[in-house]
Coordinates of C-alpha atoms and ligand atoms in Angstrom, one line a residue:
M16 CA 10.7 12.1 19.4
E17 CA 10.7 13.8 16.1
F18 CA 9.0 12.3 13.1
P19 CA 11.7 11.6 10.5
I20 CA 11.8 13.7 7.3
I21 CA 14.8 12.6 5.3
S22 CA 16.3 14.0 2.1
V23 CA 17.4 11.3 -0.3
A24 CA 19.1 13.6 -2.7
N25 CA 22.4 11.8 -2.1
I26 CA 21.1 8.3 -1.9
H27 CA 23.4 7.2 -4.7
S28 CA 26.5 9.4 -4.1
D29 CA 26.4 8.8 -0.3
F30 CA 24.6 5.5 -0.1
D31 CA 25.8 4.4 3.3
T32 CA 24.9 7.6 5.2
V33 CA 21.5 8.0 3.6
S34 CA 20.6 4.3 4.0
K35 CA 21.5 4.5 7.7
Q36 CA 19.1 7.4 8.2
L37 CA 16.3 5.5 6.4
F38 CA 17.1 2.3 8.3
D39 CA 17.0 4.1 11.7
A40 CA 13.6 5.7 10.9
A41 CA 12.3 2.3 9.7
C42 CA 13.4 0.6 12.9
K43 CA 11.9 3.3 15.2
W44 CA 8.8 4.5 13.5
G45 CA 8.2 2.2 10.5
F46 CA 7.1 5.4 8.8
F47 CA 8.9 8.5 7.5
I48 CA 8.9 11.1 4.8
I49 CA 11.5 11.3 2.0
T50 CA 12.2 14.5 0.0
D51 CA 14.4 15.2 -3.0
H52 CA 13.5 11.8 -4.3
G53 CA 13.7 12.5 -8.0
I54 CA 10.3 11.0 -8.9
T55 CA 8.8 13.1 -11.6
K56 CA 5.5 11.6 -12.7
A57 CA 3.4 11.8 -9.5
D58 CA 1.5 15.0 -10.4
E59 CA 0.7 13.7 -13.9
V60 CA -0.7 10.4 -12.6
S61 CA -2.6 12.2 -9.9
E62 CA -4.2 14.5 -12.5
L63 CA -5.2 11.5 -14.6
S64 CA -6.7 9.8 -11.6
R65 CA -8.8 12.8 -10.7
A66 CA -10.1 13.1 -14.2
F67 CA -11.0 9.4 -14.1
F68 CA -12.8 9.8 -10.8
D69 CA -14.9 12.6 -12.3
L70 CA -16.2 10.3 -15.1
P71 CA -19.8 9.0 -14.9
M72 CA -20.2 6.0 -12.6
D73 CA -21.2 3.6 -15.5
V74 CA -17.9 4.4 -17.3
K75 CA -15.8 3.9 -14.1
T76 CA -17.5 0.6 -13.2
E77 CA -17.0 -0.8 -16.7
K78 CA -13.9 -2.7 -15.5
M79 CA -14.1 -3.7 -11.9
V80 CA -10.9 -4.7 -10.1
D81 CA -9.9 -8.3 -10.7
N82 CA -7.5 -10.8 -9.2
S83 CA -4.6 -9.2 -11.2
A84 CA -5.3 -6.1 -9.1
I85 CA -6.1 -4.0 -12.1
G86 CA -9.3 -1.9 -12.5
Y87 CA -11.8 0.1 -10.5
D88 CA -12.5 -0.5 -6.9
G89 CA -15.5 1.5 -5.8
G90 CA -19.0 2.4 -6.9
K91 CA -21.4 0.0 -5.2
K92 CA -18.6 -1.9 -3.7
L93 CA -17.9 -0.3 -0.4
T94 CA -16.4 -2.5 2.3
S95 CA -16.0 -2.0 5.9
F96 CA -12.3 -1.4 5.2
A97 CA -12.6 2.1 3.7
A98 CA -15.0 4.8 2.5
S99 CA -13.0 5.3 -0.7
E100 CA -12.9 4.6 -4.4
A101 CA -9.7 3.6 -6.2
I102 CA -8.2 2.8 -9.5
L103 CA -5.7 0.0 -9.3
F104 CA -2.7 -0.7 -11.5
G105 CA -1.2 -3.9 -10.3
T106 CA 0.5 -6.8 -12.1
P107 CA 4.2 -7.1 -13.1
A108 CA 5.9 -4.3 -15.0
G109 CA 4.4 -3.6 -18.4
G110 CA 1.1 -5.3 -17.5
V111 CA -0.9 -2.1 -17.5
L112 CA -0.2 -1.5 -21.2
G113 CA -1.9 -4.6 -22.5
S114 CA -4.5 -5.1 -19.7
N115 CA -8.0 -5.7 -20.8
N116 CA -9.3 -4.7 -17.4
L117 CA -9.0 -1.0 -18.0
G118 CA -11.6 0.8 -20.0
A119 CA -11.0 2.7 -23.3
W120 CA -10.5 6.0 -21.5
W121 CA -7.1 4.6 -20.3
D122 CA -5.5 5.0 -23.8
E123 CA -2.0 4.0 -24.7
S124 CA -0.5 7.3 -23.7
K125 CA -2.1 7.4 -20.2
R126 CA -1.1 3.8 -19.6
Q127 CA 2.5 4.6 -20.5
T128 CA 2.5 7.5 -18.0
V129 CA 1.3 5.1 -15.3
E130 CA 3.9 2.5 -16.2
A131 CA 6.7 5.2 -16.2
F132 CA 5.6 6.4 -12.7
K133 CA 5.5 2.8 -11.5
A134 CA 9.0 2.2 -12.9
E135 CA 10.3 5.3 -11.0
C136 CA 8.8 4.1 -7.8
Y137 CA 10.2 0.6 -8.3
D138 CA 13.7 1.8 -8.8
L139 CA 13.6 3.8 -5.6
T140 CA 12.2 0.9 -3.6
I141 CA 15.0 -1.3 -4.8
T142 CA 17.7 1.2 -3.8
M143 CA 16.1 1.6 -0.4
M144 CA 15.8 -2.1 0.2
S145 CA 19.5 -2.6 -0.8
G146 CA 20.3 0.0 1.8
F147 CA 18.3 -1.8 4.5
A148 CA 20.2 -5.1 3.7
V149 CA 23.6 -3.4 3.9
C150 CA 22.7 -1.7 7.2
M151 CA 21.8 -5.2 8.6
G152 CA 25.1 -6.7 7.4
L153 CA 23.3 -8.8 4.7
D154 CA 24.1 -9.2 1.0
R155 CA 23.0 -6.1 -0.8
D156 CA 20.5 -8.1 -2.9
Y157 CA 19.2 -10.1 0.1
F158 CA 15.7 -8.5 -0.3
T159 CA 15.8 -7.2 -3.8
R160 CA 16.3 -10.6 -5.4
I161 CA 12.8 -11.6 -4.3
H162 CA 11.3 -8.4 -5.6
G163 CA 11.4 -9.0 -9.3
H164 CA 8.6 -8.3 -11.7
Q165 CA 6.8 -11.7 -11.2
A166 CA 3.3 -11.9 -9.7
P167 CA 1.7 -10.4 -7.8
G168 CA 3.8 -7.4 -9.0
H169 CA 3.9 -4.0 -7.5
T170 CA 0.6 -2.2 -7.3
L171 CA -0.3 1.4 -7.7
R172 CA -3.6 2.3 -6.0
S173 CA -4.8 5.8 -6.7
I174 CA -7.4 6.7 -4.1
K175 CA -10.3 9.2 -3.7
Y176 CA -11.9 9.5 -0.3
P177 CA -15.1 11.2 -1.4
K178 CA -17.4 13.7 0.3
F179 CA -20.5 12.2 1.9
D180 CA -23.8 14.0 2.6
S181 CA -23.6 12.8 6.2
R182 CA -21.3 10.8 8.4
P183 CA -22.0 7.1 8.1
Q184 CA -23.3 5.4 11.2
E185 CA -20.8 4.9 14.0
G186 CA -18.7 1.9 13.4
Q187 CA -20.2 1.0 10.0
L188 CA -17.9 2.5 7.5
P189 CA -14.5 3.9 8.5
R190 CA -12.7 6.4 6.4
L191 CA -9.8 4.0 6.4
S192 CA -9.6 1.1 8.9
S193 CA -6.6 0.8 11.0
H194 CA -4.3 -1.7 9.3
T195 CA -0.7 -2.6 8.4
D196 CA 0.4 -3.0 4.8
W197 CA 1.1 -6.5 3.5
G198 CA 4.1 -6.2 1.4
S199 CA 7.6 -4.6 1.7
L200 CA 7.6 -0.9 1.2
T201 CA 4.7 1.5 0.5
F202 CA 5.0 5.0 -0.9
V203 CA 2.1 7.4 -0.3
F204 CA 1.8 10.5 -2.4
T205 CA -0.6 13.1 -1.1
K206 CA -0.9 16.9 -0.6
Q207 CA -3.6 16.5 2.0
A208 CA -3.7 15.8 5.7
G209 CA -5.6 12.9 7.4
L210 CA -3.3 10.0 7.8
E211 CA -2.5 8.9 11.3
I212 CA 0.0 6.3 12.5
Q213 CA 1.0 4.7 15.7
D214 CA 4.1 6.4 17.1
P215 CA 6.9 4.6 18.9
Q216 CA 4.9 4.8 22.1
D217 CA 1.8 3.4 20.4
R218 CA -0.1 6.8 20.4
W219 CA -1.9 8.0 17.4
F220 CA 0.2 10.6 15.5
H221 CA -0.8 12.9 12.6
V222 CA 1.6 12.5 9.7
P223 CA 2.7 15.9 8.6
V224 CA 2.0 17.0 5.0
V225 CA 5.1 17.7 2.9
P226 CA 3.6 18.5 -0.5
E227 CA 6.6 17.2 -2.6
G228 CA 7.5 14.5 -0.2
I229 CA 6.6 10.8 -0.1
V230 CA 5.3 9.1 3.0
V231 CA 7.1 5.8 3.2
N232 CA 6.2 2.8 5.4
I233 CA 7.3 -0.7 6.0
G234 CA 4.9 -3.6 5.3
D235 CA 4.5 -7.0 7.1
A236 CA 6.7 -9.1 4.8
L237 CA 9.8 -6.9 5.1
S238 CA 9.2 -6.6 8.8
L239 CA 9.0 -10.4 9.1
W240 CA 12.2 -11.0 7.1
T241 CA 14.1 -8.6 9.3
G242 CA 13.0 -10.4 12.4
R243 CA 10.8 -7.3 13.0
T244 CA 13.8 -5.1 13.3
L245 CA 12.0 -2.9 10.7
K246 CA 8.5 -2.0 12.0
S247 CA 5.2 -2.6 10.2
T248 CA 3.2 0.2 11.8
L249 CA -0.6 0.5 12.1
H250 CA -2.2 3.4 10.3
R251 CA -5.7 4.8 9.6
I252 CA -7.8 7.7 8.6
T253 CA -10.7 8.8 10.9
W254 CA -13.8 10.8 10.2
E255 CA -12.6 13.4 12.7
N256 CA -9.4 14.0 10.7
L257 CA -11.1 13.8 7.3
P258 CA -14.7 15.0 7.8
P259 CA -17.5 13.9 5.5
D260 CA -17.6 17.3 3.8
Q261 CA -14.1 16.9 2.4
D262 CA -12.6 15.0 -0.5
R263 CA -9.1 13.6 -0.2
Y264 CA -6.8 12.2 -2.9
S265 CA -3.8 10.0 -2.4
M266 CA -1.8 7.5 -4.4
A267 CA -0.2 4.4 -2.7
Y268 CA 2.5 2.4 -4.5
F269 CA 2.9 -1.0 -2.8
S270 CA 6.2 -2.8 -3.4
Q271 CA 5.5 -6.5 -2.9
P272 CA 7.7 -9.7 -2.8
N273 CA 7.2 -12.4 -5.4
N274 CA 4.5 -14.9 -4.6
S275 CA 7.0 -17.7 -4.4
A276 CA 9.2 -15.9 -1.7
Q277 CA 9.3 -17.7 1.6
L278 CA 8.4 -15.5 4.6
N279 CA 11.4 -16.7 6.5
S280 CA 12.4 -14.6 9.5
L281 CA 15.8 -13.7 11.0
S282 CA 16.5 -14.3 14.6
K283 CA 18.3 -11.6 16.7
S284 CA 21.6 -13.4 16.1
G285 CA 21.0 -13.4 12.3
E286 CA 19.9 -17.0 11.8
I287 CA 17.2 -17.8 9.4
V288 CA 14.0 -19.0 11.1
P289 CA 11.8 -20.9 8.6
I290 CA 8.2 -19.8 8.3
P291 CA 6.1 -22.3 6.3
L292 CA 4.3 -19.7 4.2
T293 CA 5.1 -17.9 1.0
Y294 CA 4.2 -14.3 0.4
G295 CA 1.6 -15.6 -2.1
D296 CA -0.2 -17.4 0.8
Y297 CA 0.0 -14.4 3.0
Y298 CA -1.3 -12.1 0.2
K299 CA -4.2 -14.3 -0.4
V300 CA -5.3 -14.3 3.2
R301 CA -4.9 -10.6 3.7
Y302 CA -6.6 -9.9 0.4
H303 CA -9.7 -11.8 1.3
L304 CA -9.8 -10.4 4.9
T305 CA -9.5 -6.8 3.6
Y306 CA -11.9 -6.9 0.8
G307 CA -14.3 -9.5 2.1
A308 CA -15.8 -9.9 -1.3
H309 CA -15.1 -8.9 -4.8
T310 CA -17.1 -8.6 -8.0
D311 CA -16.5 -10.8 -10.9
S312 CA -15.9 -8.4 -13.7
K313 CA -17.6 -10.6 -16.3
T314 CA -20.7 -11.8 -14.5
G315 CA -21.0 -8.9 -11.9
E316 CA -21.5 -11.6 -9.3
K317 CA -20.2 -11.0 -5.7
I318 CA -17.7 -13.5 -4.8
L319 CA -16.7 -14.2 -1.2
E320 CA -13.9 -16.7 -1.5
D321 CA -13.2 -19.0 1.4
I322 CA -9.9 -18.8 3.1
D323 CA -8.2 -22.1 3.9
P324 CA -8.6 -22.2 7.7
A325 CA -5.1 -23.8 8.1
M326 CA -3.5 -20.9 6.2
A327 CA -5.5 -18.3 8.1
Q328 CA -4.3 -19.9 11.3
A329 CA -0.7 -19.8 10.1
V330 CA -1.1 -16.1 9.4
H331 CA -2.7 -15.6 12.8
D332 CA 0.2 -17.3 14.4
L333 CA 2.7 -14.9 12.8
G334 CA 1.0 -12.1 14.8
V335 CA 2.3 -9.4 12.6
A336 CA 0.5 -6.2 13.6
D337 CA -3.2 -6.3 12.8
A338 CA -2.9 -9.5 10.8
G339 CA -3.0 -11.2 14.2
S340 CA -6.6 -10.1 14.7
L341 CA -7.7 -11.8 11.4
R342 CA -10.4 -9.2 11.2
S343 CA -12.6 -9.8 8.2
N344 CA -14.2 -6.9 6.4
T345 CA -17.7 -7.3 5.2
L346 CA -19.6 -5.7 2.4
V347 CA -21.7 -2.8 3.9
A348 CA -23.3 -1.3 0.8
V349 CA -24.3 -3.2 -2.2
Ligands
AKG401 O1 -4.4 7.4 1.7 C1 -3.5 7.3 2.5 O2 -2.9 8.3 3.0 C2 -3.0 5.9 3.0 C3 -3.5 4.8 2.2 C4 -3.2 3.4 2.8 O3 -2.7 3.3 3.9 C5 -3.4 2.2 2.1 O4 -4.1 2.3 1.0 O5 -2.9 1.1 2.5
FE2_402 FE1 -1.8 1.3 4.2

């Protein structure tokens, strides 16, 4: 079964045909690559991120990631989720411009470039989600009306998987833990190999590198809404495929539903099955399980927030991909 690589050059002029190709790939694999997508700012933002990662550690750690998902995620904060550092640009559209959680290095012009890139990604995710709705016989805005610019917003996470002097102890620090994404659609921009996904037979499969392409995958929320017609697929990076003597750069744009959106599901016959959780509830549980702890940007204190056990149980009961395991990641290097 061939991994889907789909040109979206005609996504507007031949919406139904292209949408059907994307929909089929999303049902079968939950992952695919799109080409001819018209997004222009990826290289510029990638260059900026690389320059940022090259700054001295005390400059990078000046503004640690906060609950608005803006700031630096790295330095002394390595969790058992991933051996990487990242700069996050979350919050609703426009939020990066006025954020006080980015250091002075992120001047007005750089922030505008990031916002322009996020806007390009947003527009394409909206078009693609409209296509999925149409393919399922739903109103064209069935998904997009709950993907406005309200919190938590759509997050761009620019990532560096750095070189290490030696491979961390077995099982201690994965390159990138096997996981599913939480939201609706993720776009990954990278020119480097390393990402593996579960194929339709649940075998690990190496995602090919298409330098100007975007790797797209479905997240848990969109999978739930579609009654799991669209797949939220496990993915990971191992030390074998990205050895310690290599750096790797990627940028992940996460399209997310609004916090207030109910995670209602669809039955096979198209009826709405109520789920007593909002995306905001789901996000909170996944956030704390993934990051284990975060650093308060003002006090520098490590905070491990408790998860409401009833909420955690409700997420567990959903059984979406790895959320079902409720695996908590701990802080491994402080
Ligand atoms: O770096 C990559 O290729 C994938 C990143 C990813 O899966 C994530 O950040 O959720
Ligand atoms: Fe991911």
